[in-house]
PDB file of N, CA and C and ligand atoms in Angstrom:
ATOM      1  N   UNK A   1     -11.004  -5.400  -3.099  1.00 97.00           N
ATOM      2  CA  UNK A   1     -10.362  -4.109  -3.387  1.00 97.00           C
ATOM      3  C   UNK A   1     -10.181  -3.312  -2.087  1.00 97.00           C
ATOM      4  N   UNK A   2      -9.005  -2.864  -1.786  1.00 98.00           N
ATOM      5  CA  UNK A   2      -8.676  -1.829  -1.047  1.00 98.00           C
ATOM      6  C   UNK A   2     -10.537  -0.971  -0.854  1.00 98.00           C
ATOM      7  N   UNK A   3     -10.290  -0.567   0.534  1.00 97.00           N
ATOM      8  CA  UNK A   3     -11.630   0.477   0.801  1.00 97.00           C
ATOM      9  C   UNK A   3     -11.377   1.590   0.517  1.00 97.00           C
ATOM     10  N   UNK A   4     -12.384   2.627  -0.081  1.00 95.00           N
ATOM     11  CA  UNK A   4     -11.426   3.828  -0.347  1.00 95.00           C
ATOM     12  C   UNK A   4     -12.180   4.694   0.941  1.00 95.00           C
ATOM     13  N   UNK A   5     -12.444   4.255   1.513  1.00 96.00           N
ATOM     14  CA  UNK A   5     -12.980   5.173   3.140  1.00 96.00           C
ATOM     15  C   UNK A   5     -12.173   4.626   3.878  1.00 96.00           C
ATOM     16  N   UNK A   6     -11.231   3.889   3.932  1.00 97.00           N
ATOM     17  CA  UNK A   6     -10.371   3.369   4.985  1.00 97.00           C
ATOM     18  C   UNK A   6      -9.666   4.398   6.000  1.00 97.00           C
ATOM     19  N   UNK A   7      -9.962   5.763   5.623  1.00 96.00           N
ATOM     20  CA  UNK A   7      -9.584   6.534   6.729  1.00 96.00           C
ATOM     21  C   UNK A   7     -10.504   6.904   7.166  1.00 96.00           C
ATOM     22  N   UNK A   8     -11.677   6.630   7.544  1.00 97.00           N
ATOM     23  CA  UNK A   8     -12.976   7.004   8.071  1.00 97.00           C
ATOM     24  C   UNK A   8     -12.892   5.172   8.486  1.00 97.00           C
ATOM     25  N   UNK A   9     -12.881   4.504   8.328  1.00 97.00           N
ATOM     26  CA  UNK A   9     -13.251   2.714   8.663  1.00 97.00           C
ATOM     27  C   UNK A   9     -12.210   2.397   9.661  1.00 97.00           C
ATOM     28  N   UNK A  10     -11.065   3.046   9.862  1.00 98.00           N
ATOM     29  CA  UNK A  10     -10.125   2.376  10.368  1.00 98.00           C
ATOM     30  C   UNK A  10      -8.656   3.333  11.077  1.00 98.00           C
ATOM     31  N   UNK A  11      -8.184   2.605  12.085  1.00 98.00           N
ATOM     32  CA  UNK A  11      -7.286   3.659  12.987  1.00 98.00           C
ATOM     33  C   UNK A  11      -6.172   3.615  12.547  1.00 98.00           C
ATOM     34  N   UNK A  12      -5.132   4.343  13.122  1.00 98.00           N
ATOM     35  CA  UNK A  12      -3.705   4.542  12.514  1.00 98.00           C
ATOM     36  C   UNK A  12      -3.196   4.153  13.825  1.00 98.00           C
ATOM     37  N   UNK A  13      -2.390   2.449  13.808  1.00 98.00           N
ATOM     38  CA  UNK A  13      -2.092   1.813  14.880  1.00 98.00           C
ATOM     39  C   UNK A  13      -0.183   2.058  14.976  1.00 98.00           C
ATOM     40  N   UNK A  14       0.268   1.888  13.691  1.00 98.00           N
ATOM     41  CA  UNK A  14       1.638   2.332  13.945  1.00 98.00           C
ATOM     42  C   UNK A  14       2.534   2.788  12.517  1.00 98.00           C
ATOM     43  N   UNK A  15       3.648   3.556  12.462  1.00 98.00           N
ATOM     44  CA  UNK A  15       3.957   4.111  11.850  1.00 98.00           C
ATOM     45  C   UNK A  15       5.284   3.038  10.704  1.00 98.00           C
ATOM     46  N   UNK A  16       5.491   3.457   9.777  1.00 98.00           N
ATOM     47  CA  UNK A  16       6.188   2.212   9.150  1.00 98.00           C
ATOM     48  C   UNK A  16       6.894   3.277   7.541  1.00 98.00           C
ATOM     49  N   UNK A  17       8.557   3.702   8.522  1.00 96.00           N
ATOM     50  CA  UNK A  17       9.158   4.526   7.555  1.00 96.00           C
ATOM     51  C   UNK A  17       8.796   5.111   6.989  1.00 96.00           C
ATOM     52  N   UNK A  18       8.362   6.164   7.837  1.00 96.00           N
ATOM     53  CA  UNK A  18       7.629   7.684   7.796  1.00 96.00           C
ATOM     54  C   UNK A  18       5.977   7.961   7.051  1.00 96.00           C
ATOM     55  N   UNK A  19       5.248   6.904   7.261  1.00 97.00           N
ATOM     56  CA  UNK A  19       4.076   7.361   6.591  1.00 97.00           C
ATOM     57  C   UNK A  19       2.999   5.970   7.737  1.00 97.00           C
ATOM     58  N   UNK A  20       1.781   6.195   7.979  1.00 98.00           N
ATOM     59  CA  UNK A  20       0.981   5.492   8.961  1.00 98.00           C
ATOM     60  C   UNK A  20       0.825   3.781   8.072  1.00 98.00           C
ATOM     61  N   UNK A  21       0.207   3.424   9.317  1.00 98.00           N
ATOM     62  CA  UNK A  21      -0.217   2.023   9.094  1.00 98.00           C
ATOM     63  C   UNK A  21      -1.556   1.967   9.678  1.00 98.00           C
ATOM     64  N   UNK A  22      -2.785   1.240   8.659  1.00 98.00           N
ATOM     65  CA  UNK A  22      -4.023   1.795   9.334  1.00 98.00           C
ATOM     66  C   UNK A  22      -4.550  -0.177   9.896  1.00 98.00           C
ATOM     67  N   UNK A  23      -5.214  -0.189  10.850  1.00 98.00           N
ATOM     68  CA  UNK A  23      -4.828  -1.379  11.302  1.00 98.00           C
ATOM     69  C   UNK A  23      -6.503  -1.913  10.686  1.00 98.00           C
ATOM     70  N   UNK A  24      -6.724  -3.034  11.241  1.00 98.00           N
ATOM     71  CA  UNK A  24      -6.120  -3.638  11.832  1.00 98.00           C
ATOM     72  C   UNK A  24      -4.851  -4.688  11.526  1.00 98.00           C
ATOM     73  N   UNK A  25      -3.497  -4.720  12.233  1.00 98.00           N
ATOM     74  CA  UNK A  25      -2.598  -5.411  12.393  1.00 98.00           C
ATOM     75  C   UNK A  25      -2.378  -6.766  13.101  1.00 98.00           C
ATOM     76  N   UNK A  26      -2.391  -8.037  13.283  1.00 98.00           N
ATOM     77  CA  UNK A  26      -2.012  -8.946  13.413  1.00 98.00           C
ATOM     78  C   UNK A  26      -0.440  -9.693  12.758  1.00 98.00           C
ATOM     79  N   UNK A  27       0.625  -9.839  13.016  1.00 97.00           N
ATOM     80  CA  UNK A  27       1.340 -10.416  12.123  1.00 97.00           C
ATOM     81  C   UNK A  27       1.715 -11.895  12.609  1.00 97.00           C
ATOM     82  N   UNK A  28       1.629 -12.606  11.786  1.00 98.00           N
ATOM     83  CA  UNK A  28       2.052 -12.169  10.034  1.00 98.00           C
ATOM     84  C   UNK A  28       1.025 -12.087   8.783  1.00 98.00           C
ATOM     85  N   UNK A  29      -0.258 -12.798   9.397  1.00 98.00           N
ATOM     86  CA  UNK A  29      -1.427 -12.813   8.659  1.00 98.00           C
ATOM     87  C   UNK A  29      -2.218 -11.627   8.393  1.00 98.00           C
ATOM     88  N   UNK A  30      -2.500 -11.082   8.924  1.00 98.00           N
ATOM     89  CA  UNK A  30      -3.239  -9.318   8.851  1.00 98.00           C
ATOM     90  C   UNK A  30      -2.043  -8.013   9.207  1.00 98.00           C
ATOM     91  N   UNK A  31      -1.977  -7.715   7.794  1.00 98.00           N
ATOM     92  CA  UNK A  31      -0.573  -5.894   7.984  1.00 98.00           C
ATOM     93  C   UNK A  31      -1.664  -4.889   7.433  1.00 98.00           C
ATOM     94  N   UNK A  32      -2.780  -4.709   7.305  1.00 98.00           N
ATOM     95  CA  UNK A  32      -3.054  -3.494   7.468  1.00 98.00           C
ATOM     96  C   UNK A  32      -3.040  -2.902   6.109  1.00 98.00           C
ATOM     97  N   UNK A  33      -3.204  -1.189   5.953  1.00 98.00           N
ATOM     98  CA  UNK A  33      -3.108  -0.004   4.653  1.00 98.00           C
ATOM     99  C   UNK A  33      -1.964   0.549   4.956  1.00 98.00           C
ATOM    100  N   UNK A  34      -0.831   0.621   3.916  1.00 98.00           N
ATOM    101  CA  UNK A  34       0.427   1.802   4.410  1.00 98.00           C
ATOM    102  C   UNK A  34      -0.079   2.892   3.416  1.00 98.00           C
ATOM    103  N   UNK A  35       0.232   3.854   3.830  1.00 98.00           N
ATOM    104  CA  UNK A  35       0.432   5.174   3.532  1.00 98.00           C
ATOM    105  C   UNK A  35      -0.708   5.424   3.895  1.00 98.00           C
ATOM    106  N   UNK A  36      -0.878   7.007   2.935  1.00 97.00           N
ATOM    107  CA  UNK A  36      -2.290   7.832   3.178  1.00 97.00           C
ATOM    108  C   UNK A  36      -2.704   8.554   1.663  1.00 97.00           C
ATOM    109  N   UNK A  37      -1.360   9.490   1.410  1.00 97.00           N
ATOM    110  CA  UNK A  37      -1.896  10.114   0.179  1.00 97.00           C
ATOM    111  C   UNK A  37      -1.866   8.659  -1.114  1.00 97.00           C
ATOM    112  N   UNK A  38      -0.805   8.120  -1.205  1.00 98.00           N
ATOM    113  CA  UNK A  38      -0.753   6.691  -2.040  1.00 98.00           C
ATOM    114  C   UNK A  38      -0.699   5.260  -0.921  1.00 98.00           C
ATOM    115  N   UNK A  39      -2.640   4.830  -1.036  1.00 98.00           N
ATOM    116  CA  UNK A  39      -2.520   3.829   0.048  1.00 98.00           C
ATOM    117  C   UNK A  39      -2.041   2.640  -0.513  1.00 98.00           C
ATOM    118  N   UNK A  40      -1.258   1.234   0.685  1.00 98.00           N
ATOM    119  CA  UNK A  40      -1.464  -0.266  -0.650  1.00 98.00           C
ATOM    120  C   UNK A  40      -2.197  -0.811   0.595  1.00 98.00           C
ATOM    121  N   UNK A  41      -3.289  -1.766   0.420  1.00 98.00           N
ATOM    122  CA  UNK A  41      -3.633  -3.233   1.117  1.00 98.00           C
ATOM    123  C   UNK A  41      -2.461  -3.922   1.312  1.00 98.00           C
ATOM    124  N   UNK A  42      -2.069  -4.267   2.235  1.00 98.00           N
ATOM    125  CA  UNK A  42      -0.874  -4.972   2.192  1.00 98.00           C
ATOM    126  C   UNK A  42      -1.536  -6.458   2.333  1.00 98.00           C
ATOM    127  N   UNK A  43      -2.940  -6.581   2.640  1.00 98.00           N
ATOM    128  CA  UNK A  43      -3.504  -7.565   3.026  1.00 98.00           C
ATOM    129  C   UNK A  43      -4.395  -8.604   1.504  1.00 98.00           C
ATOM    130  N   UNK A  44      -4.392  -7.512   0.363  1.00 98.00           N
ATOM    131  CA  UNK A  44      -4.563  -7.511  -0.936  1.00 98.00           C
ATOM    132  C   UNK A  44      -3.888  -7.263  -1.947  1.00 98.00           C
ATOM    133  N   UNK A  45      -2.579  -6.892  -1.686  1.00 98.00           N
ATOM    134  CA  UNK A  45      -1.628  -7.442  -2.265  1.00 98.00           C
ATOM    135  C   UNK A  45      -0.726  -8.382  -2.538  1.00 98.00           C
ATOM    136  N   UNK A  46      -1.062  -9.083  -3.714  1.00 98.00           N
ATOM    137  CA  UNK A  46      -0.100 -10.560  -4.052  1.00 98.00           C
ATOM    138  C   UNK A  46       1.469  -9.737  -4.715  1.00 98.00           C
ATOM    139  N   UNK A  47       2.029  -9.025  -4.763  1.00 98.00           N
ATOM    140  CA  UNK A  47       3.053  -9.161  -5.306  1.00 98.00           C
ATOM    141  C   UNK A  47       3.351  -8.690  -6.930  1.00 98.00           C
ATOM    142  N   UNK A  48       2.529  -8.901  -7.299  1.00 98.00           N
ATOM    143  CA  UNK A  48       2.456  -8.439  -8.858  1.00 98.00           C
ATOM    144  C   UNK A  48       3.518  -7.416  -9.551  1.00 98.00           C
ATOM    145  N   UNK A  49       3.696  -6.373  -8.940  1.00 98.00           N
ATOM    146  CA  UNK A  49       5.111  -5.549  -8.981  1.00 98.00           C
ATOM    147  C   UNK A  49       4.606  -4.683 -10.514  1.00 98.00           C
ATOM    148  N   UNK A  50       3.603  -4.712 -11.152  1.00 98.00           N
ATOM    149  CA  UNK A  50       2.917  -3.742 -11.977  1.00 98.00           C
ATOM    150  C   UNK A  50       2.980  -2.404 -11.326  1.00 98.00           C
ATOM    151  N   UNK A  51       2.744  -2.152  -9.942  1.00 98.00           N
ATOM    152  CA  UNK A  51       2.760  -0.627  -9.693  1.00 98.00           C
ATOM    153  C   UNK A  51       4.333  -0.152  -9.679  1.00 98.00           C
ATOM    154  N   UNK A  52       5.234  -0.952  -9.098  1.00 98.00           N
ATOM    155  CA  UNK A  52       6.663  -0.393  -9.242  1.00 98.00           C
ATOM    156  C   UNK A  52       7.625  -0.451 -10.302  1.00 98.00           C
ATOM    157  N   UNK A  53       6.764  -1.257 -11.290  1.00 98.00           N
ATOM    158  CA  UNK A  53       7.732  -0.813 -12.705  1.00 98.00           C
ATOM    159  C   UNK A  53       7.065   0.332 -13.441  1.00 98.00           C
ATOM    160  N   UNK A  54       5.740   0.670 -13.311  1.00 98.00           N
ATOM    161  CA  UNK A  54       5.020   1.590 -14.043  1.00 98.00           C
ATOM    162  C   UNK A  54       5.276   3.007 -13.324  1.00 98.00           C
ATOM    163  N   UNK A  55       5.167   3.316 -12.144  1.00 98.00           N
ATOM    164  CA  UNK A  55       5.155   4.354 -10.831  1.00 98.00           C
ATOM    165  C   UNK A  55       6.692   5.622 -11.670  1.00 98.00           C
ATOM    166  N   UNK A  56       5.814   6.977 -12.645  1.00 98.00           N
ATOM    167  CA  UNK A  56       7.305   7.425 -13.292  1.00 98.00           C
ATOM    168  C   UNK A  56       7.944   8.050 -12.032  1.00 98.00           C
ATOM    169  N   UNK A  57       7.849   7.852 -10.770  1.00 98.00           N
ATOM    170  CA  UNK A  57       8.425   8.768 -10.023  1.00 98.00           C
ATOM    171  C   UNK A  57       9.303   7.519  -8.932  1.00 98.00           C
ATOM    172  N   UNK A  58       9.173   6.543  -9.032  1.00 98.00           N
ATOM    173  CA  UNK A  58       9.227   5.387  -7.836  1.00 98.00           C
ATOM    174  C   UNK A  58       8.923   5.614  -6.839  1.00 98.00           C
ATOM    175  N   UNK A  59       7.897   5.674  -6.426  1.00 98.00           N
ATOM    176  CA  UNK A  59       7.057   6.014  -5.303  1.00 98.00           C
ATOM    177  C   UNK A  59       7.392   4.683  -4.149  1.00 98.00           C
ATOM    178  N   UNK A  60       7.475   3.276  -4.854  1.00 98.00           N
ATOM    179  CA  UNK A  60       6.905   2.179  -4.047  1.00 98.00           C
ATOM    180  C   UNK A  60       8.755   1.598  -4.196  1.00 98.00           C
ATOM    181  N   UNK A  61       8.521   0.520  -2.971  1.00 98.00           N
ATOM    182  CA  UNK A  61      10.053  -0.496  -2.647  1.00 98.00           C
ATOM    183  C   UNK A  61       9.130  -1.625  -2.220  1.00 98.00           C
ATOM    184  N   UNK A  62       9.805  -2.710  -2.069  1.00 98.00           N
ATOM    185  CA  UNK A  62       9.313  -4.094  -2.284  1.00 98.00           C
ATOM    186  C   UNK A  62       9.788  -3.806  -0.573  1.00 98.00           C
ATOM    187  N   UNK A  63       8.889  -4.495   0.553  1.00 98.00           N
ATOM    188  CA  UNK A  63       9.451  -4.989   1.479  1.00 98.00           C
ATOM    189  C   UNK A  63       8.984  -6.218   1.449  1.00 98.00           C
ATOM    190  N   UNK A  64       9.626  -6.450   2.727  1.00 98.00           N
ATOM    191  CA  UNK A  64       9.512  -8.539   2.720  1.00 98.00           C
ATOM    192  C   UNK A  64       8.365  -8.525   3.740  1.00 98.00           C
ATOM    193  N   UNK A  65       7.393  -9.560   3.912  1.00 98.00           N
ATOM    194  CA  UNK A  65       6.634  -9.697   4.717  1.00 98.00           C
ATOM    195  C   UNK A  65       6.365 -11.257   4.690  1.00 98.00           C
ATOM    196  N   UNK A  66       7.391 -12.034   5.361  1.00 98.00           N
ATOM    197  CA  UNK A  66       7.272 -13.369   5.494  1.00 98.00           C
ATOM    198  C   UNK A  66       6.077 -13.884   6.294  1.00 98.00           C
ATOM    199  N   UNK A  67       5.422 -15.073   5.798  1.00 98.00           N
ATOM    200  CA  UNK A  67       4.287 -16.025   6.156  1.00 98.00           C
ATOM    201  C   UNK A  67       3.180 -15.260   5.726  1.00 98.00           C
ATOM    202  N   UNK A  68       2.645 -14.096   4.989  1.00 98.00           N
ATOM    203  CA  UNK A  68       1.869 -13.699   4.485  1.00 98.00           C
ATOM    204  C   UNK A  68       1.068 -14.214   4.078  1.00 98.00           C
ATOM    205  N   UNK A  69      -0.166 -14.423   3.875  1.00 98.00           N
ATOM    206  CA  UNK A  69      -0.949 -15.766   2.772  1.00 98.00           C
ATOM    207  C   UNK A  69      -1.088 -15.152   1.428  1.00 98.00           C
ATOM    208  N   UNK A  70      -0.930 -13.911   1.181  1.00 98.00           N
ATOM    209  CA  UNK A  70      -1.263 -13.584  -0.441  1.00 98.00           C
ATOM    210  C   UNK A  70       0.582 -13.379  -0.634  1.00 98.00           C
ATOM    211  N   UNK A  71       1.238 -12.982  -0.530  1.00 98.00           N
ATOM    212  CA  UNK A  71       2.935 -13.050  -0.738  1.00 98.00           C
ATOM    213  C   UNK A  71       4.198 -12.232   0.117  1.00 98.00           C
ATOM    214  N   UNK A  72       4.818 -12.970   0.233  1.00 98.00           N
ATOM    215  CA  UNK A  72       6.018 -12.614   0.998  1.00 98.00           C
ATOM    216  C   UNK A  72       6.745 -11.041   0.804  1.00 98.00           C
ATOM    217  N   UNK A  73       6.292 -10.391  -0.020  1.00 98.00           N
ATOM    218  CA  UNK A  73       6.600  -9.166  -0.401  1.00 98.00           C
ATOM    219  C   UNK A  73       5.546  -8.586  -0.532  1.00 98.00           C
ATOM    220  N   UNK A  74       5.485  -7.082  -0.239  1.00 99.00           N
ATOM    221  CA  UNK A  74       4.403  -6.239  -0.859  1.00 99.00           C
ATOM    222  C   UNK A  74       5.094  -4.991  -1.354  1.00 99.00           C
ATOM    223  N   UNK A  75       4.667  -4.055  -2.016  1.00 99.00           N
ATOM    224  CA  UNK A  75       4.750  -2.616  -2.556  1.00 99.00           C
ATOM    225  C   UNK A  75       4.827  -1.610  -1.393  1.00 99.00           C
ATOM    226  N   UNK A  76       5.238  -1.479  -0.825  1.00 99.00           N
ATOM    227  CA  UNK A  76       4.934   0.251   0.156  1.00 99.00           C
ATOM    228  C   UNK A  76       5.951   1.380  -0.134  1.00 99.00           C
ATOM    229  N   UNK A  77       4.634   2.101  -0.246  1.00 98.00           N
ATOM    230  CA  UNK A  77       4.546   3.600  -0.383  1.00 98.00           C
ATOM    231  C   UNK A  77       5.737   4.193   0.244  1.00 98.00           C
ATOM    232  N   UNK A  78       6.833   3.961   0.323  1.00 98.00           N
ATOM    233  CA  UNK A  78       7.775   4.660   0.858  1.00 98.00           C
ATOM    234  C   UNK A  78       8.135   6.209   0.218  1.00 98.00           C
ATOM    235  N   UNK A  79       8.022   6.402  -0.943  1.00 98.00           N
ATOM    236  CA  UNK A  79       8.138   8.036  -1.117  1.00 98.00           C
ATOM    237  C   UNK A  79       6.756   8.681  -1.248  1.00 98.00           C
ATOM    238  N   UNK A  80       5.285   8.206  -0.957  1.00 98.00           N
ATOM    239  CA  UNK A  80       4.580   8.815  -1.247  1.00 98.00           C
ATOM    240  C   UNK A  80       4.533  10.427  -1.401  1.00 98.00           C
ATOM    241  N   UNK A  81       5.384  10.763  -0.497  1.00 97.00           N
ATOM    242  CA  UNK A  81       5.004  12.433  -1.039  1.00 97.00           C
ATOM    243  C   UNK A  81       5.694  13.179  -2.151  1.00 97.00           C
ATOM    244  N   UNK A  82       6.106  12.186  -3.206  1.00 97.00           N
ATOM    245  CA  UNK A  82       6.381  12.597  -4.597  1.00 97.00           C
ATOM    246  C   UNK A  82       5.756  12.303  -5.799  1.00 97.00           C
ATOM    247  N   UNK A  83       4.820  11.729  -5.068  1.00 98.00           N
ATOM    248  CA  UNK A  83       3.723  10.934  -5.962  1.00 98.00           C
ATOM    249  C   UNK A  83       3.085  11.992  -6.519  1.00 98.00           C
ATOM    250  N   UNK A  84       2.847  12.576  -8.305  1.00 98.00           N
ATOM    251  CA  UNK A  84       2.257  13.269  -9.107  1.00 98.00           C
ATOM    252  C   UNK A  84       0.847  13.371  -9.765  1.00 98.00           C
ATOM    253  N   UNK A  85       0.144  12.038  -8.896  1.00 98.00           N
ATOM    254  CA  UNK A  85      -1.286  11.585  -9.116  1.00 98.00           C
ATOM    255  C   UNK A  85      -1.605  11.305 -10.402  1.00 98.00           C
ATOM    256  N   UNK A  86      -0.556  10.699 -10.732  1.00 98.00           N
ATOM    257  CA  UNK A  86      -0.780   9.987 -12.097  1.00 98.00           C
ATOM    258  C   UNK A  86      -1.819   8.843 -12.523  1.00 98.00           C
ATOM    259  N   UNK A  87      -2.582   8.540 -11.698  1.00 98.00           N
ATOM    260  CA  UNK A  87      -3.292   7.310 -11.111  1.00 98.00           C
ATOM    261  C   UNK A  87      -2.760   5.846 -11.850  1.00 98.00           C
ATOM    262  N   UNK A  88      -1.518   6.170 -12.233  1.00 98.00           N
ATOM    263  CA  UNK A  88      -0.663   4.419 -12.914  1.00 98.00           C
ATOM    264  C   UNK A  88      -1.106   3.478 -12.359  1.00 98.00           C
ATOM    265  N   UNK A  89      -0.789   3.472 -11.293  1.00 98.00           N
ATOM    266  CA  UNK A  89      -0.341   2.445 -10.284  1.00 98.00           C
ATOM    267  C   UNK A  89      -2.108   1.855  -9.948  1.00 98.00           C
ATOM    268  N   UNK A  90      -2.560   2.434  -9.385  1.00 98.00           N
ATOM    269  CA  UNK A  90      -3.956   2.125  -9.725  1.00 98.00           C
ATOM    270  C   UNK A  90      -4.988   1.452 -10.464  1.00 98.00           C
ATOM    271  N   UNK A  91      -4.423   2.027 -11.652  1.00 98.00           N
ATOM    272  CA  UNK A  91      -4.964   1.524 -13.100  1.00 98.00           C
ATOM    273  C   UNK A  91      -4.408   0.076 -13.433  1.00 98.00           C
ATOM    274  N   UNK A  92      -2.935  -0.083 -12.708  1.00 98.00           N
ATOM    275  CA  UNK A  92      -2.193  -1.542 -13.506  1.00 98.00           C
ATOM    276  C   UNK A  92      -2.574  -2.774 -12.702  1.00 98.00           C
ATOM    277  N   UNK A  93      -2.526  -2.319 -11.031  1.00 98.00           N
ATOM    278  CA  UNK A  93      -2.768  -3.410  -9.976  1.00 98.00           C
ATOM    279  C   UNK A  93      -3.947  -4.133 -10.071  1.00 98.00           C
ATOM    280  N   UNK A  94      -3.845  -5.521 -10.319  1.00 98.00           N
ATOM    281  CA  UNK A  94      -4.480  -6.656 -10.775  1.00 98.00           C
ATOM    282  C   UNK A  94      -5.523  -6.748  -9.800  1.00 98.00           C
ATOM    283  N   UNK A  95      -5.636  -6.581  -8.726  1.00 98.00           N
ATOM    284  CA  UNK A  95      -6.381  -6.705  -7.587  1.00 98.00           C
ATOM    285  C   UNK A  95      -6.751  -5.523  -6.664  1.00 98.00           C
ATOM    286  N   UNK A  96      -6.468  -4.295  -7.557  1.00 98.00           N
ATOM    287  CA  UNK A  96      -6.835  -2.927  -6.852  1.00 98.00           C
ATOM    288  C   UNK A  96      -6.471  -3.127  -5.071  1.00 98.00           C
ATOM    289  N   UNK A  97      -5.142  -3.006  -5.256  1.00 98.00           N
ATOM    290  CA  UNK A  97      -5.439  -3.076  -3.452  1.00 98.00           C
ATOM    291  C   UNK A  97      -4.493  -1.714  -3.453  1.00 98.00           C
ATOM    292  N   UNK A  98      -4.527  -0.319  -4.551  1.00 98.00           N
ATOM    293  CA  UNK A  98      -3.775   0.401  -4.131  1.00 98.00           C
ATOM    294  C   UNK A  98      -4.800   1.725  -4.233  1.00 98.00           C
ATOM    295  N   UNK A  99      -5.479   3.107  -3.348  1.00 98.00           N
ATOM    296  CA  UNK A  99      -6.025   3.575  -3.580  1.00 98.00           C
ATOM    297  C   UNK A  99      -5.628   5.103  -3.577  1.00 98.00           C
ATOM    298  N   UNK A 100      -5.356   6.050  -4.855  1.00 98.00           N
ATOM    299  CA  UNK A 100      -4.725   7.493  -4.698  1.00 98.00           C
ATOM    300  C   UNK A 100      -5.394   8.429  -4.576  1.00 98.00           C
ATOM    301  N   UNK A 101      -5.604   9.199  -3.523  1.00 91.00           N
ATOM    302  CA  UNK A 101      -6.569  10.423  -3.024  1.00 91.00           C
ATOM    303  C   UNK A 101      -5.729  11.499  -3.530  1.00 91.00           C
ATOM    304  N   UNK A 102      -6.056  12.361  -4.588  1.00 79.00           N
ATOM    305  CA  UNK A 102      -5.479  13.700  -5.268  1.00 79.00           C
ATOM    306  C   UNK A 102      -6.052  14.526  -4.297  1.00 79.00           C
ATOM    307  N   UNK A 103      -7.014  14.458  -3.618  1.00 63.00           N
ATOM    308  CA  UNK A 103      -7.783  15.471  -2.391  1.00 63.00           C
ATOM    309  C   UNK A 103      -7.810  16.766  -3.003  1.00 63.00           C
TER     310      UNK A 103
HETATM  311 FE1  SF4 B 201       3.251   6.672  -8.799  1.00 54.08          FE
HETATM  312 FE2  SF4 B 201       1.308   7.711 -10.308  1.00 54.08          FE
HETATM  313 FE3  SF4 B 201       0.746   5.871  -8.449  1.00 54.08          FE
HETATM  314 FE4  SF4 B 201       1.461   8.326  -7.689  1.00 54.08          FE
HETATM  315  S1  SF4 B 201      -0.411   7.776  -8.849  1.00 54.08           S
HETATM  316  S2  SF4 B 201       2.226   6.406  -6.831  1.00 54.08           S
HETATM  317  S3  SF4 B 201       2.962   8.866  -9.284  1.00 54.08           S
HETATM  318  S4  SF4 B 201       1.987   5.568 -10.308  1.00 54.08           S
HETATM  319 FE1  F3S B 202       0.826  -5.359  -5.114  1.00 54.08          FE
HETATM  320 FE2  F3S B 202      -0.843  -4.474  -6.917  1.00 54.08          FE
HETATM  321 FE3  F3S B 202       1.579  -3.476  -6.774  1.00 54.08          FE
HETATM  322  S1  F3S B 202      -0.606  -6.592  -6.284  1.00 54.08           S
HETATM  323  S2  F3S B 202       2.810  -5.159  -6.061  1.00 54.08           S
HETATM  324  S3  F3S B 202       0.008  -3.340  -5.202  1.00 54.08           S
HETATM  325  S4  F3S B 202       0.440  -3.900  -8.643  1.00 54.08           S
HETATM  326 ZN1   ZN B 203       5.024   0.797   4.856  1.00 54.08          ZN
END
């Protein structure tokens, strides 16, 4: 499961269509946490696509992340800051790799 201290565990190495990337980064095997207020594991995410059909606001877009070992696509947070803290997305992901701080 996603860490939910990952902003206390870990640095913000580079930025990825307007919201951080917390590293560590290696590619293509290790991508890191995107976002902040709605985080995903990109490194614990298989693909499942439960958070972006459920998400009532579409928070998340599929990008591609070829040679991955869990899948060639992941979920990122690209609108996170419309996200209504519904905790959906959370609740559906098979492998919790997505973590929502209402703060
Ligand atoms: Fe979407 Fe709700 Fe998840 Fe926010 S908490 S990203 S609104 S499903
Ligand atoms: Fe990935 Fe979980 Fe969504 S596996 S696609 S973050 S439901
Ligand atoms: Zn991203």
């Amino acid at each position: 499961a996603i860490d939910p201290e990952f902003e206390d565990n870990r640095d913000v190495v580079e930025q990825h269509d307007g919201h951080n990337v917390w590293g560590p980064v290696e590619e293509p095997d290790t991508l890191g946490i995107h976002g902040t207020h709605v985080a995903v594991d990109f490194d614990i995410c298989l693909a499942d696509g439960a958070c972006l059909e459920d998400c009532p606001v579409d928070v998340f877009e599929w990008v591609d992340t070829p040679d991955h070992p869990e899948s060639e696509i992941k979920a990122d947070p690209a609108h996170e800051d419309q996200c209504i803290d519904c905790m959906l997305c959370v609740d559906v992901c098979p492998v919790d790799a997505i973590d929502v701080d209402p703060g």
